[in-house]
Amino acid sequence: MTAVAANLSRADLLELRDLAVTLAQEAGRLIVNDRPRGLGVAETKSSEVDVVTVMDRRSETLLRERLGQLRPQDGILGEEDGVSAGTSGLTWVLDPIDGTVNYLYEQPLYAVSVALCVGDVTRDGEWTSLVGAVDVPMLGETFCAALGCGAELLRHDGSRVPLHIRAADRLDLALVATGFGYAADKRAEQGRVVAQLLPQVRDVRRGGAAAIDLCFVGAGRLDAYYESGINAWDQAAGQLVASEAGAVVSGAPGEAPGKKLVVAAVPGIHTALRDCLFTASR
Ligand code: LIP
């Protein structure tokens, strides 16, 4: 199902995109301005290094409250509080702090990711992002996109520029980002894959936030990003920013992007990178 199936016009999509921007920026300000001194780990999830802070929860609470006021008919899927059903067939997919470990360590690459999707957001390949916004408060930047309407970078000084990918056609000259999971066995496997990739590309970056990595592909700050094991909330908005800026966003060969694998790359290297990853992971 797409925007047409969701009966949304271009004007509707742009209005919803702007709402996603507003909400992402509100939550971005909250997590910076209200960060308590001596912020610690409130709880852990899949492992001791998969952390949640009190600000992850406050950010998602703010986003849910605002959506409850403005879009009560829509569903919500949030990283911390899960699924809330709606009646519109549309679902807001929220990562209240993407790059939580960076946030915990006061490193700048963390973001609030807000996407509006159609379809079943709990199943890979069964959903499509219609609008997305990724606010990176420490950079003073918000990346946003609407399906079929392009992608933009909004700077907190009020300026805005369209996003376009880099022109690249050689994998050996590509700057590629990736990330690693929170489970030791998964990280060992991912380490083997990136070790095989490293000599075949210009260099590798590990920023720590999928949403930012995907937006950086769209902004021409990376040639590609791939990762396995990230959730819909990590990638729903960033996928759309990257694709609307001209990147190819896929999963494994013949599969949609999702938790199993997401590969976002400039067209000239997407197939070569995906083939390289497929070979390395065997
Ligand atoms: C993060 C992802 C990142 C991945 C990290 C972590 P979180 O999400 O955005 O790409 O490599 O391990 O999963 O947990 O900060 O929301």
GROMACS .gro file of C-alpha atoms and ligand atoms in nm:
model
  298
    1MET     CA    1   0.000   0.000   0.000
    2THR     CA    2   0.134   0.352  -0.074
    3ALA     CA    3   0.025   0.710  -0.026
    4VAL     CA    4  -0.231   0.664  -0.301
    5ALA     CA    5  -0.375   0.363  -0.127
    6ALA     CA    6  -0.370   0.564   0.195
    7ASN     CA    7  -0.567   0.830   0.001
    8LEU     CA    8  -0.312   1.102   0.078
    9SER     CA    9  -0.242   1.387  -0.164
   10ARG     CA   10   0.097   1.556  -0.208
   11ALA     CA   11  -0.029   1.839   0.009
   12ASP     CA   12  -0.132   1.589   0.277
   13LEU     CA   13   0.212   1.425   0.268
   14LEU     CA   14   0.394   1.757   0.296
   15GLU     CA   15   0.174   1.859   0.589
   16LEU     CA   16   0.241   1.527   0.764
   17ARG     CA   17   0.614   1.561   0.691
   18ASP     CA   18   0.614   1.903   0.855
   19LEU     CA   19   0.434   1.756   1.158
   20ALA     CA   20   0.701   1.484   1.182
   21VAL     CA   21   0.968   1.758   1.171
   22THR     CA   22   0.796   1.960   1.442
   23LEU     CA   23   0.759   1.661   1.673
   24ALA     CA   24   1.114   1.534   1.616
   25GLN     CA   25   1.254   1.880   1.691
   26GLU     CA   26   1.040   1.915   2.006
   27ALA     CA   27   1.170   1.583   2.136
   28GLY     CA   28   1.522   1.678   2.025
   29ARG     CA   29   1.508   1.991   2.236
   30LEU     CA   30   1.371   1.795   2.531
   31ILE     CA   31   1.651   1.536   2.538
   32VAL     CA   32   1.914   1.812   2.527
   33ASN     CA   33   1.758   2.071   2.758
   34ASP     CA   34   1.621   1.832   3.021
   35ARG     CA   35   1.914   1.592   3.036
   36PRO     CA   36   1.976   1.539   3.408
   37ARG     CA   37   2.326   1.574   3.549
   38GLY     CA   38   2.488   1.237   3.600
   39LEU     CA   39   2.246   1.063   3.360
   40GLY     CA   40   2.265   0.690   3.411
   41VAL     CA   41   2.113   0.372   3.276
   42ALA     CA   42   1.750   0.335   3.381
   43GLU     CA   43   1.719  -0.022   3.252
   44THR     CA   44   1.864  -0.266   3.000
   45LYS     CA   45   1.682  -0.471   2.735
   46SER     CA   46   1.838  -0.745   2.518
   47SER     CA   47   2.172  -0.733   2.697
   48GLU     CA   48   2.360  -0.528   2.958
   49VAL     CA   49   2.484  -0.297   2.682
   50ASP     CA   50   2.135  -0.243   2.531
   51VAL     CA   51   2.047   0.052   2.753
   52VAL     CA   52   1.747   0.276   2.814
   53THR     CA   53   1.774   0.611   2.990
   54VAL     CA   54   1.503   0.811   3.157
   55MET     CA   55   1.524   1.051   2.862
   56ASP     CA   56   1.443   0.777   2.608
   57ARG     CA   57   1.120   0.726   2.797
   58ARG     CA   58   1.047   1.099   2.842
   59SER     CA   59   1.106   1.157   2.470
   60GLU     CA   60   0.867   0.882   2.364
   61THR     CA   61   0.609   0.998   2.616
   62LEU     CA   62   0.623   1.349   2.469
   63LEU     CA   63   0.587   1.216   2.114
   64ARG     CA   64   0.293   0.994   2.212
   65GLU     CA   65   0.117   1.276   2.397
   66ARG     CA   66   0.152   1.513   2.103
   67LEU     CA   67   0.035   1.252   1.851
   68GLY     CA   68  -0.258   1.169   2.077
   69GLN     CA   69  -0.361   1.535   2.057
   70LEU     CA   70  -0.293   1.589   1.687
   71ARG     CA   71  -0.343   1.248   1.522
   72PRO     CA   72  -0.555   1.037   1.762
   73GLN     CA   73  -0.678   0.814   1.480
   74ASP     CA   74  -0.328   0.687   1.392
   75GLY     CA   75  -0.144   0.392   1.539
   76ILE     CA   76   0.195   0.420   1.709
   77LEU     CA   77   0.496   0.188   1.727
   78GLY     CA   78   0.761   0.316   1.963
   79GLU     CA   79   1.093   0.161   2.064
   80GLU     CA   80   1.016   0.178   2.434
   81ASP     CA   81   0.638   0.139   2.463
   82GLY     CA   82   0.555  -0.083   2.165
   83VAL     CA   83   0.241  -0.083   1.955
   84SER     CA   84  -0.073   0.128   2.011
   85ALA     CA   85  -0.344   0.046   1.756
   86GLY     CA   86  -0.519   0.315   1.551
   87THR     CA   87  -0.814   0.327   1.313
   88SER     CA   88  -0.664   0.518   1.017
   89GLY     CA   89  -0.441   0.244   0.876
   90LEU     CA   90  -0.143   0.474   0.937
   91THR     CA   91   0.121   0.419   1.206
   92TRP     CA   92   0.374   0.660   1.354
   93VAL     CA   93   0.705   0.477   1.405
   94LEU     CA   94   0.914   0.640   1.677
   95ASP     CA   95   1.273   0.611   1.795
   96PRO     CA   96   1.283   0.852   2.087
   97ILE     CA   97   1.661   0.847   2.097
   98ASP     CA   98   1.846   0.667   1.820
   99GLY     CA   99   2.208   0.635   1.925
  100THR     CA  100   2.123   0.591   2.291
  101VAL     CA  101   2.476   0.483   2.382
  102ASN     CA  102   2.614   0.797   2.216
  103TYR     CA  103   2.361   1.001   2.416
  104LEU     CA  104   2.462   0.826   2.737
  105TYR     CA  105   2.830   0.901   2.669
  106GLU     CA  106   2.755   1.260   2.557
  107GLN     CA  107   2.877   1.197   2.205
  108PRO     CA  108   2.693   1.414   1.946
  109LEU     CA  109   2.561   1.152   1.701
  110TYR     CA  110   2.217   1.080   1.844
  111ALA     CA  111   1.877   1.160   1.695
  112VAL     CA  112   1.502   1.153   1.735
  113SER     CA  113   1.341   0.962   1.448
  114VAL     CA  114   0.973   1.009   1.359
  115ALA     CA  115   0.815   0.832   1.059
  116LEU     CA  116   0.459   0.779   0.941
  117CYS     CA  117   0.409   0.444   0.771
  118VAL     CA  118   0.135   0.249   0.601
  119GLY     CA  119   0.108  -0.128   0.630
  120ASP     CA  120   0.209  -0.374   0.900
  121VAL     CA  121   0.510  -0.212   1.069
  122THR     CA  122   0.574  -0.526   1.275
  123ARG     CA  123   0.667  -0.734   0.970
  124ASP     CA  124   0.964  -0.680   0.737
  125GLY     CA  125   0.857  -0.591   0.385
  126GLU     CA  126   0.497  -0.522   0.486
  127TRP     CA  127   0.524  -0.147   0.544
  128THR     CA  128   0.611   0.168   0.351
  129SER     CA  129   0.729   0.498   0.495
  130LEU     CA  130   0.519   0.793   0.379
  131VAL     CA  131   0.697   1.072   0.569
  132GLY     CA  132   0.999   1.086   0.792
  133ALA     CA  133   1.200   1.327   1.004
  134VAL     CA  134   1.531   1.270   1.183
  135ASP     CA  135   1.638   1.549   1.420
  136VAL     CA  136   2.004   1.556   1.522
  137PRO     CA  137   2.002   1.821   1.793
  138MET     CA  138   2.378   1.840   1.852
  139LEU     CA  139   2.435   1.909   1.482
  140GLY     CA  140   2.147   2.159   1.460
  141GLU     CA  141   2.010   1.960   1.168
  142THR     CA  142   1.680   1.791   1.083
  143PHE     CA  143   1.660   1.557   0.783
  144CYS     CA  144   1.315   1.502   0.636
  145ALA     CA  145   1.134   1.349   0.340
  146ALA     CA  146   0.789   1.267   0.206
  147LEU     CA  147   0.719   0.986  -0.042
  148GLY     CA  148   0.761   1.117  -0.396
  149CYS     CA  149   0.838   1.468  -0.270
  150GLY     CA  150   1.216   1.458  -0.227
  151ALA     CA  151   1.434   1.492   0.084
  152GLU     CA  152   1.563   1.804   0.258
  153LEU     CA  153   1.804   1.917   0.527
  154LEU     CA  154   1.659   2.178   0.761
  155ARG     CA  155   1.921   2.362   0.964
  156HIS     CA  156   1.814   2.497   1.301
  157ASP     CA  157   1.919   2.845   1.177
  158GLY     CA  158   1.614   2.830   0.946
  159SER     CA  159   1.791   2.747   0.620
  160ARG     CA  160   1.687   2.444   0.416
  161VAL     CA  161   1.851   2.264   0.125
  162PRO     CA  162   1.747   1.968  -0.093
  163LEU     CA  163   1.936   1.646  -0.031
  164HIS     CA  164   2.118   1.461  -0.306
  165ILE     CA  165   2.340   1.155  -0.289
  166ARG     CA  166   2.702   1.153  -0.407
  167ALA     CA  167   2.787   1.025  -0.754
  168ALA     CA  168   2.996   0.711  -0.695
  169ASP     CA  169   3.047   0.401  -0.906
  170ARG     CA  170   3.346   0.228  -0.748
  171LEU     CA  171   3.313   0.020  -0.434
  172ASP     CA  172   3.687   0.048  -0.367
  173LEU     CA  173   3.641   0.428  -0.337
  174ALA     CA  174   3.322   0.411  -0.129
  175LEU     CA  175   3.287   0.538   0.230
  176VAL     CA  176   3.060   0.283   0.395
  177ALA     CA  177   2.894   0.296   0.739
  178THR     CA  178   2.763   0.008   0.940
  179GLY     CA  179   2.664  -0.081   1.294
  180PHE     CA  180   2.667  -0.372   1.534
  181GLY     CA  181   2.412  -0.537   1.757
  182TYR     CA  182   2.398  -0.569   2.134
  183ALA     CA  183   2.455  -0.947   2.155
  184ALA     CA  184   2.814  -1.073   2.164
  185ASP     CA  185   2.757  -1.361   1.918
  186LYS     CA  186   2.586  -1.128   1.669
  187ARG     CA  187   2.871  -0.879   1.704
  188ALA     CA  188   3.128  -1.152   1.637
  189GLU     CA  189   2.945  -1.242   1.314
  190GLN     CA  190   2.914  -0.878   1.212
  191GLY     CA  191   3.283  -0.829   1.287
  192ARG     CA  192   3.375  -1.108   1.047
  193VAL     CA  193   3.164  -0.948   0.771
  194VAL     CA  194   3.308  -0.599   0.814
  195ALA     CA  195   3.663  -0.741   0.829
  196GLN     CA  196   3.610  -0.891   0.482
  197LEU     CA  197   3.452  -0.571   0.350
  198LEU     CA  198   3.716  -0.330   0.484
  199PRO     CA  199   3.993  -0.399   0.226
  200GLN     CA  200   3.738  -0.365  -0.056
  201VAL     CA  201   3.617  -0.009   0.021
  202ARG     CA  202   3.769   0.336   0.083
  203ASP     CA  203   3.692   0.316   0.454
  204VAL     CA  204   3.428   0.222   0.709
  205ARG     CA  205   3.250   0.442   0.962
  206ARG     CA  206   3.054   0.335   1.269
  207GLY     CA  207   2.849   0.634   1.383
  208GLY     CA  208   2.620   0.455   1.630
  209ALA     CA  209   2.278   0.567   1.502
  210ALA     CA  210   2.115   0.401   1.201
  211ALA     CA  211   1.879   0.691   1.142
  212ILE     CA  212   2.172   0.930   1.108
  213ASP     CA  213   2.373   0.690   0.892
  214LEU     CA  214   2.080   0.657   0.651
  215CYS     CA  215   2.033   1.034   0.637
  216PHE     CA  216   2.406   1.081   0.578
  217VAL     CA  217   2.379   0.859   0.269
  218GLY     CA  218   2.103   1.088   0.145
  219ALA     CA  219   2.310   1.396   0.226
  220GLY     CA  220   2.616   1.270   0.036
  221ARG     CA  221   2.818   1.233   0.359
  222LEU     CA  222   2.840   0.857   0.306
  223ASP     CA  223   2.828   0.648  -0.011
  224ALA     CA  224   2.652   0.359   0.162
  225TYR     CA  225   2.527   0.216   0.489
  226TYR     CA  226   2.429  -0.138   0.577
  227GLU     CA  227   2.332  -0.318   0.895
  228SER     CA  228   2.150  -0.630   1.005
  229GLY     CA  229   1.938  -0.649   1.317
  230ILE     CA  230   1.801  -0.296   1.339
  231ASN     CA  231   1.433  -0.236   1.401
  232ALA     CA  232   1.166  -0.048   1.209
  233TRP     CA  233   1.197   0.250   1.446
  234ASP     CA  234   1.571   0.280   1.376
  235GLN     CA  235   1.527   0.291   0.999
  236ALA     CA  236   1.174   0.394   0.893
  237ALA     CA  237   1.244   0.767   0.861
  238GLY     CA  238   1.605   0.736   0.748
  239GLN     CA  239   1.517   0.485   0.475
  240LEU     CA  240   1.283   0.740   0.318
  241VAL     CA  241   1.533   1.026   0.343
  242ALA     CA  242   1.796   0.813   0.170
  243SER     CA  243   1.566   0.687  -0.106
  244GLU     CA  244   1.408   1.026  -0.173
  245ALA     CA  245   1.759   1.171  -0.209
  246GLY     CA  246   1.837   0.911  -0.480
  247ALA     CA  247   1.983   0.614  -0.293
  248VAL     CA  248   1.882   0.255  -0.356
  249VAL     CA  249   1.749   0.104  -0.030
  250SER     CA  250   1.702  -0.271  -0.017
  251GLY     CA  251   1.736  -0.579   0.193
  252ALA     CA  252   1.900  -0.905   0.083
  253PRO     CA  253   1.866  -0.982  -0.291
  254GLY     CA  254   1.495  -0.977  -0.380
  255GLU     CA  255   1.395  -0.867  -0.030
  256ALA     CA  256   1.270  -0.541   0.117
  257PRO     CA  257   1.485  -0.356   0.374
  258GLY     CA  258   1.418  -0.453   0.733
  259LYS     CA  259   1.553  -0.618   1.046
  260LYS     CA  260   1.725  -0.896   0.850
  261LEU     CA  261   1.929  -0.648   0.645
  262VAL     CA  262   1.915  -0.291   0.520
  263VAL     CA  263   2.152  -0.171   0.247
  264ALA     CA  264   2.128   0.195   0.144
  265ALA     CA  265   2.374   0.299  -0.124
  266VAL     CA  266   2.426   0.524  -0.423
  267PRO     CA  267   2.302   0.336  -0.733
  268GLY     CA  268   2.651   0.295  -0.880
  269ILE     CA  269   2.771   0.071  -0.595
  270HIS     CA  270   2.454  -0.078  -0.441
  271THR     CA  271   2.466  -0.415  -0.618
  272ALA     CA  272   2.843  -0.455  -0.575
  273LEU     CA  273   2.815  -0.380  -0.202
  274ARG     CA  274   2.522  -0.613  -0.149
  275ASP     CA  275   2.699  -0.892  -0.336
  276CYS     CA  276   3.012  -0.834  -0.128
  277LEU     CA  277   2.808  -0.856   0.193
  278PHE     CA  278   2.634  -1.170   0.073
  279THR     CA  279   2.968  -1.336   0.000
  280ALA     CA  280   3.120  -1.223   0.331
  281SER     CA  281   2.827  -1.351   0.536
  282ARG     CA  282   2.831  -1.704   0.395
  283LIP     C1  283   2.119   0.180   1.754
  283LIP     C2  284   2.116   0.175   1.603
  283LIP     C3  285   2.255   0.150   1.547
  283LIP     C4  286   2.306   0.019   1.597
  283LIP     C5  287   2.315   0.027   1.749
  283LIP     C6  288   2.178   0.055   1.811
  283LIP     P1  289   1.953   0.248   1.950
  283LIP     O1  290   1.987   0.198   1.800
  283LIP     O2  291   2.067   0.297   1.555
  283LIP     O3  292   2.255   0.148   1.407
  283LIP     O4  293   2.432  -0.009   1.541
  283LIP     O5  294   2.367  -0.093   1.799
  283LIP     O6  295   2.093  -0.052   1.785
  283LIP     O7  296   1.961   0.125   2.035
  283LIP     O8  297   2.053   0.349   1.989
  283LIP     O9  298   1.813   0.304   1.941
   0.00000   0.00000   0.00000
